[in-house]
PDB file of N, CA and C in Angstrom:
ATOM      1  N   UNK A   1      33.562  16.407 -55.245  1.00 82.00           N
ATOM      2  CA  UNK A   1      33.102  15.643 -54.000  1.00 82.00           C
ATOM      3  C   UNK A   1      32.857  16.621 -52.803  1.00 82.00           C
ATOM      4  N   UNK A   2      31.588  16.504 -52.298  1.00 90.00           N
ATOM      5  CA  UNK A   2      31.155  17.653 -51.289  1.00 90.00           C
ATOM      6  C   UNK A   2      31.594  16.974 -50.002  1.00 90.00           C
ATOM      7  N   UNK A   3      31.534  17.887 -48.931  1.00 94.00           N
ATOM      8  CA  UNK A   3      31.947  17.382 -47.719  1.00 94.00           C
ATOM      9  C   UNK A   3      30.924  17.630 -46.704  1.00 94.00           C
ATOM     10  N   UNK A   4      30.359  16.830 -45.771  1.00 95.00           N
ATOM     11  CA  UNK A   4      29.448  17.253 -44.699  1.00 95.00           C
ATOM     12  C   UNK A   4      30.084  16.998 -43.606  1.00 95.00           C
ATOM     13  N   UNK A   5      29.962  17.979 -42.629  1.00 96.00           N
ATOM     14  CA  UNK A   5      30.459  17.789 -41.208  1.00 96.00           C
ATOM     15  C   UNK A   5      29.043  17.451 -40.208  1.00 96.00           C
ATOM     16  N   UNK A   6      29.134  16.450 -39.414  1.00 95.00           N
ATOM     17  CA  UNK A   6      27.922  16.088 -38.775  1.00 95.00           C
ATOM     18  C   UNK A   6      28.487  16.169 -37.189  1.00 95.00           C
ATOM     19  N   UNK A   7      27.727  16.870 -36.450  1.00 94.00           N
ATOM     20  CA  UNK A   7      28.056  16.925 -35.046  1.00 94.00           C
ATOM     21  C   UNK A   7      26.859  16.172 -34.225  1.00 94.00           C
ATOM     22  N   UNK A   8      27.256  15.295 -33.346  1.00 90.00           N
ATOM     23  CA  UNK A   8      26.360  14.629 -32.559  1.00 90.00           C
ATOM     24  C   UNK A   8      26.101  12.986 -32.963  1.00 90.00           C
ATOM     25  N   UNK A   9      25.689  12.331 -31.962  1.00 86.00           N
ATOM     26  CA  UNK A   9      25.298  11.045 -32.272  1.00 86.00           C
ATOM     27  C   UNK A   9      26.628  10.057 -32.065  1.00 86.00           C
ATOM     28  N   UNK A  10      26.353   8.873 -32.447  1.00 86.00           N
ATOM     29  CA  UNK A  10      27.553   7.900 -32.255  1.00 86.00           C
ATOM     30  C   UNK A  10      27.473   6.858 -33.393  1.00 86.00           C
ATOM     31  N   UNK A  11      26.903   7.140 -34.297  1.00 88.00           N
ATOM     32  CA  UNK A  11      27.178   6.324 -35.719  1.00 88.00           C
ATOM     33  C   UNK A  11      28.033   6.714 -36.791  1.00 88.00           C
ATOM     34  N   UNK A  12      29.200   6.979 -36.484  1.00 91.00           N
ATOM     35  CA  UNK A  12      30.216   7.342 -37.402  1.00 91.00           C
ATOM     36  C   UNK A  12      30.280   6.603 -38.677  1.00 91.00           C
ATOM     37  N   UNK A  13      30.406   5.241 -38.539  1.00 94.00           N
ATOM     38  CA  UNK A  13      30.573   4.458 -39.743  1.00 94.00           C
ATOM     39  C   UNK A  13      29.299   4.476 -40.501  1.00 94.00           C
ATOM     40  N   UNK A  14      28.022   4.520 -39.914  1.00 94.00           N
ATOM     41  CA  UNK A  14      26.833   4.885 -40.684  1.00 94.00           C
ATOM     42  C   UNK A  14      26.830   5.848 -41.555  1.00 94.00           C
ATOM     43  N   UNK A  15      27.246   7.011 -40.854  1.00 93.00           N
ATOM     44  CA  UNK A  15      27.180   8.349 -41.593  1.00 93.00           C
ATOM     45  C   UNK A  15      28.168   8.303 -42.610  1.00 93.00           C
ATOM     46  N   UNK A  16      29.211   7.718 -42.662  1.00 94.00           N
ATOM     47  CA  UNK A  16      30.304   7.623 -43.654  1.00 94.00           C
ATOM     48  C   UNK A  16      29.763   6.699 -44.607  1.00 94.00           C
ATOM     49  N   UNK A  17      29.076   5.575 -44.432  1.00 95.00           N
ATOM     50  CA  UNK A  17      28.734   4.764 -45.534  1.00 95.00           C
ATOM     51  C   UNK A  17      27.510   5.313 -46.322  1.00 95.00           C
ATOM     52  N   UNK A  18      26.591   6.074 -45.576  1.00 94.00           N
ATOM     53  CA  UNK A  18      25.452   6.689 -46.387  1.00 94.00           C
ATOM     54  C   UNK A  18      25.841   7.892 -47.293  1.00 94.00           C
ATOM     55  N   UNK A  19      26.962   8.680 -46.532  1.00 93.00           N
ATOM     56  CA  UNK A  19      27.531   9.857 -47.173  1.00 93.00           C
ATOM     57  C   UNK A  19      28.228   9.338 -48.495  1.00 93.00           C
ATOM     58  N   UNK A  20      28.975   8.070 -48.595  1.00 94.00           N
ATOM     59  CA  UNK A  20      29.475   7.709 -49.878  1.00 94.00           C
ATOM     60  C   UNK A  20      28.513   7.096 -50.803  1.00 94.00           C
ATOM     61  N   UNK A  21      27.241   6.688 -50.444  1.00 94.00           N
ATOM     62  CA  UNK A  21      26.411   6.439 -51.575  1.00 94.00           C
ATOM     63  C   UNK A  21      25.845   7.756 -52.177  1.00 94.00           C
ATOM     64  N   UNK A  22      26.037   8.770 -51.355  1.00 93.00           N
ATOM     65  CA  UNK A  22      25.439  10.310 -51.888  1.00 93.00           C
ATOM     66  C   UNK A  22      26.790  10.867 -52.409  1.00 93.00           C
ATOM     67  N   UNK A  23      27.821  10.312 -52.565  1.00 92.00           N
ATOM     68  CA  UNK A  23      29.017  10.852 -53.176  1.00 92.00           C
ATOM     69  C   UNK A  23      29.272  12.099 -52.317  1.00 92.00           C
ATOM     70  N   UNK A  24      29.438  11.599 -50.934  1.00 92.00           N
ATOM     71  CA  UNK A  24      29.865  12.730 -50.186  1.00 92.00           C
ATOM     72  C   UNK A  24      30.813  12.464 -49.226  1.00 92.00           C
ATOM     73  N   UNK A  25      31.910  13.070 -48.640  1.00 95.00           N
ATOM     74  CA  UNK A  25      32.697  12.859 -47.658  1.00 95.00           C
ATOM     75  C   UNK A  25      32.127  13.318 -46.330  1.00 95.00           C
ATOM     76  N   UNK A  26      32.029  12.550 -45.301  1.00 95.00           N
ATOM     77  CA  UNK A  26      31.473  12.858 -44.004  1.00 95.00           C
ATOM     78  C   UNK A  26      32.557  13.061 -42.941  1.00 95.00           C
ATOM     79  N   UNK A  27      32.700  14.130 -42.345  1.00 96.00           N
ATOM     80  CA  UNK A  27      33.507  14.441 -41.114  1.00 96.00           C
ATOM     81  C   UNK A  27      32.536  14.351 -39.839  1.00 96.00           C
ATOM     82  N   UNK A  28      32.861  13.516 -38.935  1.00 94.00           N
ATOM     83  CA  UNK A  28      31.963  13.289 -37.735  1.00 94.00           C
ATOM     84  C   UNK A  28      32.611  13.737 -36.427  1.00 94.00           C
ATOM     85  N   UNK A  29      31.935  14.244 -35.523  1.00 92.00           N
ATOM     86  CA  UNK A  29      32.408  14.402 -34.055  1.00 92.00           C
ATOM     87  C   UNK A  29      31.276  14.311 -33.166  1.00 92.00           C
ATOM     88  N   UNK A  30      31.485  13.332 -32.244  1.00 89.00           N
ATOM     89  CA  UNK A  30      30.171  13.000 -31.440  1.00 89.00           C
ATOM     90  C   UNK A  30      29.621  14.170 -30.720  1.00 89.00           C
ATOM     91  N   UNK A  31      30.298  15.499 -30.722  1.00 85.00           N
ATOM     92  CA  UNK A  31      29.580  16.490 -29.928  1.00 85.00           C
ATOM     93  C   UNK A  31      29.861  16.535 -28.227  1.00 85.00           C
ATOM     94  N   UNK A  32      30.657  15.571 -27.769  1.00 83.00           N
ATOM     95  CA  UNK A  32      30.933  15.501 -26.373  1.00 83.00           C
ATOM     96  C   UNK A  32      32.070  16.576 -26.044  1.00 83.00           C
ATOM     97  N   UNK A  33      31.850  17.131 -24.973  1.00 73.00           N
ATOM     98  CA  UNK A  33      32.784  18.298 -24.432  1.00 73.00           C
ATOM     99  C   UNK A  33      33.983  17.536 -23.802  1.00 73.00           C
ATOM    100  N   UNK A  34      35.070  18.150 -23.981  1.00 70.00           N
ATOM    101  CA  UNK A  34      36.213  17.482 -23.211  1.00 70.00           C
ATOM    102  C   UNK A  34      37.174  18.745 -22.745  1.00 70.00           C
ATOM    103  N   UNK A  35      37.321  19.214 -21.606  1.00 66.00           N
ATOM    104  CA  UNK A  35      38.065  20.155 -21.038  1.00 66.00           C
ATOM    105  C   UNK A  35      38.191  21.428 -21.825  1.00 66.00           C
ATOM    106  N   UNK A  36      37.233  21.825 -22.396  1.00 64.00           N
ATOM    107  CA  UNK A  36      37.203  23.147 -23.140  1.00 64.00           C
ATOM    108  C   UNK A  36      37.815  23.138 -24.489  1.00 64.00           C
ATOM    109  N   UNK A  37      38.282  21.857 -24.955  1.00 68.00           N
ATOM    110  CA  UNK A  37      39.041  22.116 -26.265  1.00 68.00           C
ATOM    111  C   UNK A  37      38.177  22.151 -27.507  1.00 68.00           C
ATOM    112  N   UNK A  38      36.760  22.387 -27.312  1.00 78.00           N
ATOM    113  CA  UNK A  38      35.824  22.202 -28.482  1.00 78.00           C
ATOM    114  C   UNK A  38      36.015  23.168 -29.653  1.00 78.00           C
ATOM    115  N   UNK A  39      36.324  24.467 -29.482  1.00 84.00           N
ATOM    116  CA  UNK A  39      36.553  25.415 -30.367  1.00 84.00           C
ATOM    117  C   UNK A  39      37.646  24.804 -31.451  1.00 84.00           C
ATOM    118  N   UNK A  40      38.614  24.595 -31.192  1.00 87.00           N
ATOM    119  CA  UNK A  40      39.699  24.287 -31.820  1.00 87.00           C
ATOM    120  C   UNK A  40      39.413  22.988 -32.567  1.00 87.00           C
ATOM    121  N   UNK A  41      38.832  21.899 -31.807  1.00 88.00           N
ATOM    122  CA  UNK A  41      38.367  20.809 -32.565  1.00 88.00           C
ATOM    123  C   UNK A  41      37.283  20.974 -33.761  1.00 88.00           C
ATOM    124  N   UNK A  42      36.336  21.555 -33.333  1.00 91.00           N
ATOM    125  CA  UNK A  42      35.221  22.083 -34.316  1.00 91.00           C
ATOM    126  C   UNK A  42      35.767  22.791 -35.314  1.00 91.00           C
ATOM    127  N   UNK A  43      36.627  23.756 -35.222  1.00 93.00           N
ATOM    128  CA  UNK A  43      37.206  24.494 -36.306  1.00 93.00           C
ATOM    129  C   UNK A  43      37.840  23.845 -37.304  1.00 93.00           C
ATOM    130  N   UNK A  44      38.652  22.794 -36.925  1.00 93.00           N
ATOM    131  CA  UNK A  44      39.281  22.167 -37.870  1.00 93.00           C
ATOM    132  C   UNK A  44      38.370  21.308 -38.753  1.00 93.00           C
ATOM    133  N   UNK A  45      37.378  20.938 -38.051  1.00 95.00           N
ATOM    134  CA  UNK A  45      36.284  20.082 -38.948  1.00 95.00           C
ATOM    135  C   UNK A  45      35.413  21.007 -39.723  1.00 95.00           C
ATOM    136  N   UNK A  46      34.963  22.084 -39.290  1.00 95.00           N
ATOM    137  CA  UNK A  46      34.120  23.136 -39.989  1.00 95.00           C
ATOM    138  C   UNK A  46      34.840  23.534 -41.114  1.00 95.00           C
ATOM    139  N   UNK A  47      36.067  23.980 -40.995  1.00 96.00           N
ATOM    140  CA  UNK A  47      36.906  24.449 -42.129  1.00 96.00           C
ATOM    141  C   UNK A  47      36.755  23.677 -43.417  1.00 96.00           C
ATOM    142  N   UNK A  48      36.848  22.248 -43.356  1.00 95.00           N
ATOM    143  CA  UNK A  48      36.857  21.412 -44.303  1.00 95.00           C
ATOM    144  C   UNK A  48      35.606  21.006 -44.960  1.00 95.00           C
ATOM    145  N   UNK A  49      34.436  21.549 -44.203  1.00 95.00           N
ATOM    146  CA  UNK A  49      33.141  21.076 -44.634  1.00 95.00           C
ATOM    147  C   UNK A  49      32.453  22.113 -45.537  1.00 95.00           C
ATOM    148  N   UNK A  50      31.562  21.704 -46.551  1.00 93.00           N
ATOM    149  CA  UNK A  50      30.906  22.520 -47.217  1.00 93.00           C
ATOM    150  C   UNK A  50      29.371  23.047 -46.578  1.00 93.00           C
ATOM    151  N   UNK A  51      28.918  22.004 -45.586  1.00 94.00           N
ATOM    152  CA  UNK A  51      27.799  22.121 -44.984  1.00 94.00           C
ATOM    153  C   UNK A  51      28.121  21.639 -43.567  1.00 94.00           C
ATOM    154  N   UNK A  52      27.404  22.104 -42.703  1.00 95.00           N
ATOM    155  CA  UNK A  52      27.458  21.677 -41.090  1.00 95.00           C
ATOM    156  C   UNK A  52      26.091  21.097 -40.667  1.00 95.00           C
ATOM    157  N   UNK A  53      25.971  19.931 -40.348  1.00 95.00           N
ATOM    158  CA  UNK A  53      24.761  19.415 -39.553  1.00 95.00           C
ATOM    159  C   UNK A  53      24.879  19.058 -38.205  1.00 95.00           C
ATOM    160  N   UNK A  54      24.054  19.613 -37.463  1.00 94.00           N
ATOM    161  CA  UNK A  54      23.922  19.311 -35.735  1.00 94.00           C
ATOM    162  C   UNK A  54      22.735  18.431 -35.666  1.00 94.00           C
ATOM    163  N   UNK A  55      23.015  17.216 -34.881  1.00 93.00           N
ATOM    164  CA  UNK A  55      21.823  16.479 -34.711  1.00 93.00           C
ATOM    165  C   UNK A  55      21.434  16.978 -33.456  1.00 93.00           C
ATOM    166  N   UNK A  56      20.105  17.760 -33.429  1.00 84.00           N
ATOM    167  CA  UNK A  56      19.939  18.612 -32.211  1.00 84.00           C
ATOM    168  C   UNK A  56      19.595  17.620 -30.884  1.00 84.00           C
ATOM    169  N   UNK A  57      19.062  16.552 -31.096  1.00 81.00           N
ATOM    170  CA  UNK A  57      18.864  15.683 -30.097  1.00 81.00           C
ATOM    171  C   UNK A  57      20.025  14.982 -29.496  1.00 81.00           C
ATOM    172  N   UNK A  58      21.015  15.109 -30.058  1.00 85.00           N
ATOM    173  CA  UNK A  58      22.315  14.468 -29.736  1.00 85.00           C
ATOM    174  C   UNK A  58      23.456  15.182 -29.287  1.00 85.00           C
ATOM    175  N   UNK A  59      23.314  16.548 -29.248  1.00 84.00           N
ATOM    176  CA  UNK A  59      24.268  17.378 -28.865  1.00 84.00           C
ATOM    177  C   UNK A  59      23.757  18.161 -27.701  1.00 84.00           C
ATOM    178  N   UNK A  60      24.808  18.455 -26.744  1.00 83.00           N
ATOM    179  CA  UNK A  60      24.574  19.322 -25.616  1.00 83.00           C
ATOM    180  C   UNK A  60      24.272  20.928 -26.034  1.00 83.00           C
ATOM    181  N   UNK A  61      23.827  21.645 -25.050  1.00 85.00           N
ATOM    182  CA  UNK A  61      23.818  23.161 -25.370  1.00 85.00           C
ATOM    183  C   UNK A  61      25.248  23.651 -25.517  1.00 85.00           C
ATOM    184  N   UNK A  62      26.115  23.581 -24.952  1.00 85.00           N
ATOM    185  CA  UNK A  62      27.521  23.965 -25.110  1.00 85.00           C
ATOM    186  C   UNK A  62      28.079  23.790 -26.487  1.00 85.00           C
ATOM    187  N   UNK A  63      27.791  22.494 -26.883  1.00 88.00           N
ATOM    188  CA  UNK A  63      28.385  22.048 -28.195  1.00 88.00           C
ATOM    189  C   UNK A  63      27.554  22.678 -29.325  1.00 88.00           C
ATOM    190  N   UNK A  64      26.241  22.925 -29.216  1.00 90.00           N
ATOM    191  CA  UNK A  64      25.494  23.589 -30.397  1.00 90.00           C
ATOM    192  C   UNK A  64      25.913  24.926 -30.474  1.00 90.00           C
ATOM    193  N   UNK A  65      26.019  25.624 -29.346  1.00 90.00           N
ATOM    194  CA  UNK A  65      26.585  27.207 -29.395  1.00 90.00           C
ATOM    195  C   UNK A  65      27.929  27.441 -29.954  1.00 90.00           C
ATOM    196  N   UNK A  66      28.762  26.415 -29.572  1.00 90.00           N
ATOM    197  CA  UNK A  66      30.097  26.381 -30.113  1.00 90.00           C
ATOM    198  C   UNK A  66      30.074  26.162 -31.566  1.00 90.00           C
ATOM    199  N   UNK A  67      29.448  25.151 -32.044  1.00 92.00           N
ATOM    200  CA  UNK A  67      29.184  24.837 -33.545  1.00 92.00           C
ATOM    201  C   UNK A  67      28.818  26.225 -34.251  1.00 92.00           C
ATOM    202  N   UNK A  68      27.706  26.851 -33.773  1.00 93.00           N
ATOM    203  CA  UNK A  68      27.005  27.951 -34.441  1.00 93.00           C
ATOM    204  C   UNK A  68      28.025  29.145 -34.447  1.00 93.00           C
ATOM    205  N   UNK A  69      28.753  29.302 -33.269  1.00 93.00           N
ATOM    206  CA  UNK A  69      29.526  30.557 -33.265  1.00 93.00           C
ATOM    207  C   UNK A  69      30.940  30.247 -34.298  1.00 93.00           C
ATOM    208  N   UNK A  70      31.524  29.156 -34.171  1.00 94.00           N
ATOM    209  CA  UNK A  70      32.581  28.729 -35.189  1.00 94.00           C
ATOM    210  C   UNK A  70      31.994  28.637 -36.584  1.00 94.00           C
ATOM    211  N   UNK A  71      31.052  28.426 -36.916  1.00 94.00           N
ATOM    212  CA  UNK A  71      30.562  28.458 -38.290  1.00 94.00           C
ATOM    213  C   UNK A  71      30.171  29.713 -38.844  1.00 94.00           C
ATOM    214  N   UNK A  72      29.633  30.533 -37.858  1.00 95.00           N
ATOM    215  CA  UNK A  72      29.353  31.754 -38.452  1.00 95.00           C
ATOM    216  C   UNK A  72      30.715  32.672 -38.840  1.00 95.00           C
ATOM    217  N   UNK A  73      31.664  32.379 -37.786  1.00 95.00           N
ATOM    218  CA  UNK A  73      32.910  33.155 -38.175  1.00 95.00           C
ATOM    219  C   UNK A  73      33.709  32.535 -39.430  1.00 95.00           C
ATOM    220  N   UNK A  74      33.424  31.304 -39.798  1.00 95.00           N
ATOM    221  CA  UNK A  74      34.059  30.808 -40.920  1.00 95.00           C
ATOM    222  C   UNK A  74      33.065  30.930 -42.249  1.00 95.00           C
ATOM    223  N   UNK A  75      31.713  31.578 -41.862  1.00 93.00           N
ATOM    224  CA  UNK A  75      30.874  31.712 -42.989  1.00 93.00           C
ATOM    225  C   UNK A  75      30.266  30.393 -43.511  1.00 93.00           C
ATOM    226  N   UNK A  76      30.071  29.258 -42.718  1.00 92.00           N
ATOM    227  CA  UNK A  76      29.458  28.022 -43.140  1.00 92.00           C
ATOM    228  C   UNK A  76      28.094  28.110 -42.702  1.00 92.00           C
ATOM    229  N   UNK A  77      27.279  27.247 -43.383  1.00 88.00           N
ATOM    230  CA  UNK A  77      25.848  26.993 -43.202  1.00 88.00           C
ATOM    231  C   UNK A  77      25.570  25.990 -42.235  1.00 88.00           C
ATOM    232  N   UNK A  78      24.942  26.311 -40.971  1.00 93.00           N
ATOM    233  CA  UNK A  78      24.554  25.151 -40.113  1.00 93.00           C
ATOM    234  C   UNK A  78      23.103  24.781 -40.387  1.00 93.00           C
ATOM    235  N   UNK A  79      22.888  23.652 -40.232  1.00 94.00           N
ATOM    236  CA  UNK A  79      21.327  23.006 -40.503  1.00 94.00           C
ATOM    237  C   UNK A  79      21.350  22.213 -39.206  1.00 94.00           C
ATOM    238  N   UNK A  80      20.030  22.076 -38.539  1.00 94.00           N
ATOM    239  CA  UNK A  80      19.827  21.321 -37.565  1.00 94.00           C
ATOM    240  C   UNK A  80      18.847  20.153 -37.901  1.00 94.00           C
ATOM    241  N   UNK A  81      19.219  19.121 -37.457  1.00 92.00           N
ATOM    242  CA  UNK A  81      18.203  17.875 -37.740  1.00 92.00           C
ATOM    243  C   UNK A  81      17.793  17.118 -36.538  1.00 92.00           C
ATOM    244  N   UNK A  82      16.401  17.182 -36.288  1.00 88.00           N
ATOM    245  CA  UNK A  82      15.935  16.368 -35.013  1.00 88.00           C
ATOM    246  C   UNK A  82      16.007  15.033 -35.378  1.00 88.00           C
ATOM    247  N   UNK A  83      16.570  14.514 -34.142  1.00 78.00           N
ATOM    248  CA  UNK A  83      16.517  12.946 -34.179  1.00 78.00           C
ATOM    249  C   UNK A  83      17.916  12.572 -34.274  1.00 78.00           C
ATOM    250  N   UNK A  84      18.163  11.391 -34.532  1.00 80.00           N
ATOM    251  CA  UNK A  84      19.438  10.681 -34.541  1.00 80.00           C
ATOM    252  C   UNK A  84      19.607   9.957 -35.650  1.00 80.00           C
ATOM    253  N   UNK A  85      18.750  10.207 -36.819  1.00 82.00           N
ATOM    254  CA  UNK A  85      18.785   9.255 -38.202  1.00 82.00           C
ATOM    255  C   UNK A  85      19.966   9.774 -38.998  1.00 82.00           C
ATOM    256  N   UNK A  86      20.655   8.966 -39.294  1.00 87.00           N
ATOM    257  CA  UNK A  86      21.773   9.188 -40.254  1.00 87.00           C
ATOM    258  C   UNK A  86      21.221   9.379 -41.822  1.00 87.00           C
ATOM    259  N   UNK A  87      20.276   8.821 -42.230  1.00 89.00           N
ATOM    260  CA  UNK A  87      19.782   9.042 -43.484  1.00 89.00           C
ATOM    261  C   UNK A  87      19.252  10.346 -43.902  1.00 89.00           C
ATOM    262  N   UNK A  88      18.428  10.822 -42.755  1.00 89.00           N
ATOM    263  CA  UNK A  88      17.847  12.076 -42.843  1.00 89.00           C
ATOM    264  C   UNK A  88      18.895  13.151 -42.736  1.00 89.00           C
ATOM    265  N   UNK A  89      19.704  13.220 -42.002  1.00 90.00           N
ATOM    266  CA  UNK A  89      20.772  14.198 -41.895  1.00 90.00           C
ATOM    267  C   UNK A  89      21.533  14.325 -43.010  1.00 90.00           C
ATOM    268  N   UNK A  90      22.043  13.083 -43.723  1.00 91.00           N
ATOM    269  CA  UNK A  90      23.037  13.302 -44.892  1.00 91.00           C
ATOM    270  C   UNK A  90      22.038  13.675 -46.037  1.00 91.00           C
ATOM    271  N   UNK A  91      20.833  13.439 -46.123  1.00 91.00           N
ATOM    272  CA  UNK A  91      19.883  14.034 -47.037  1.00 91.00           C
ATOM    273  C   UNK A  91      19.599  15.463 -47.134  1.00 91.00           C
ATOM    274  N   UNK A  92      19.669  15.925 -45.691  1.00 91.00           N
ATOM    275  CA  UNK A  92      19.264  17.377 -45.468  1.00 91.00           C
ATOM    276  C   UNK A  92      20.685  17.926 -46.023  1.00 91.00           C
ATOM    277  N   UNK A  93      21.840  17.536 -45.613  1.00 90.00           N
ATOM    278  CA  UNK A  93      23.073  18.147 -46.117  1.00 90.00           C
ATOM    279  C   UNK A  93      23.266  18.073 -47.552  1.00 90.00           C
ATOM    280  N   UNK A  94      22.889  16.909 -48.248  1.00 90.00           N
ATOM    281  CA  UNK A  94      22.847  16.915 -49.860  1.00 90.00           C
ATOM    282  C   UNK A  94      22.136  18.076 -50.481  1.00 90.00           C
ATOM    283  N   UNK A  95      20.841  18.090 -49.901  1.00 90.00           N
ATOM    284  CA  UNK A  95      19.836  18.809 -50.277  1.00 90.00           C
ATOM    285  C   UNK A  95      20.248  20.517 -50.383  1.00 90.00           C
ATOM    286  N   UNK A  96      21.029  20.762 -49.041  1.00 88.00           N
ATOM    287  CA  UNK A  96      21.445  22.032 -48.889  1.00 88.00           C
ATOM    288  C   UNK A  96      22.573  22.478 -49.880  1.00 88.00           C
ATOM    289  N   UNK A  97      23.405  21.575 -50.245  1.00 85.00           N
ATOM    290  CA  UNK A  97      24.451  21.616 -51.222  1.00 85.00           C
ATOM    291  C   UNK A  97      23.973  21.836 -52.494  1.00 85.00           C
ATOM    292  N   UNK A  98      22.837  20.894 -53.025  1.00 84.00           N
ATOM    293  CA  UNK A  98      22.388  21.142 -54.059  1.00 84.00           C
ATOM    294  C   UNK A  98      21.581  22.711 -54.431  1.00 84.00           C
ATOM    295  N   UNK A  99      21.183  23.039 -53.252  1.00 82.00           N
ATOM    296  CA  UNK A  99      20.532  24.335 -53.481  1.00 82.00           C
ATOM    297  C   UNK A  99      21.493  25.631 -53.517  1.00 82.00           C
ATOM    298  N   UNK A 100      22.865  25.197 -52.838  1.00 78.00           N
ATOM    299  CA  UNK A 100      23.829  26.108 -52.903  1.00 78.00           C
ATOM    300  C   UNK A 100      24.416  26.369 -54.313  1.00 78.00           C
ATOM    301  N   UNK A 101      24.430  25.039 -54.992  1.00 73.00           N
ATOM    302  CA  UNK A 101      24.929  25.185 -56.265  1.00 73.00           C
ATOM    303  C   UNK A 101      23.965  25.901 -57.408  1.00 73.00           C
ATOM    304  N   UNK A 102      22.928  25.639 -57.131  1.00 65.00           N
ATOM    305  CA  UNK A 102      21.708  26.300 -57.971  1.00 65.00           C
ATOM    306  C   UNK A 102      21.916  27.757 -58.134  1.00 65.00           C
TER     307      UNK A 102
END
């Protein structure tokens, strides 16, 4: 079972339901900043993920930069999804994992 980390948005349950349909585990963070503790929070999520998806329209610049930096250090692929759609974001992650496996 593959794991997708999603940053941004507010549809955690929807992401998890759609992920389950695609046989994927979804780790979710809304991307909101709180007192500078982002890197540690993001690192814990990104470590467990096979691919990282950032909902570009739902994350602030600080969060996006932080996700990119942590992912690069951990050697994880980051994909950006325009919009807020759960189905499109999950499909993008599944497609990327299929490409990695091939």
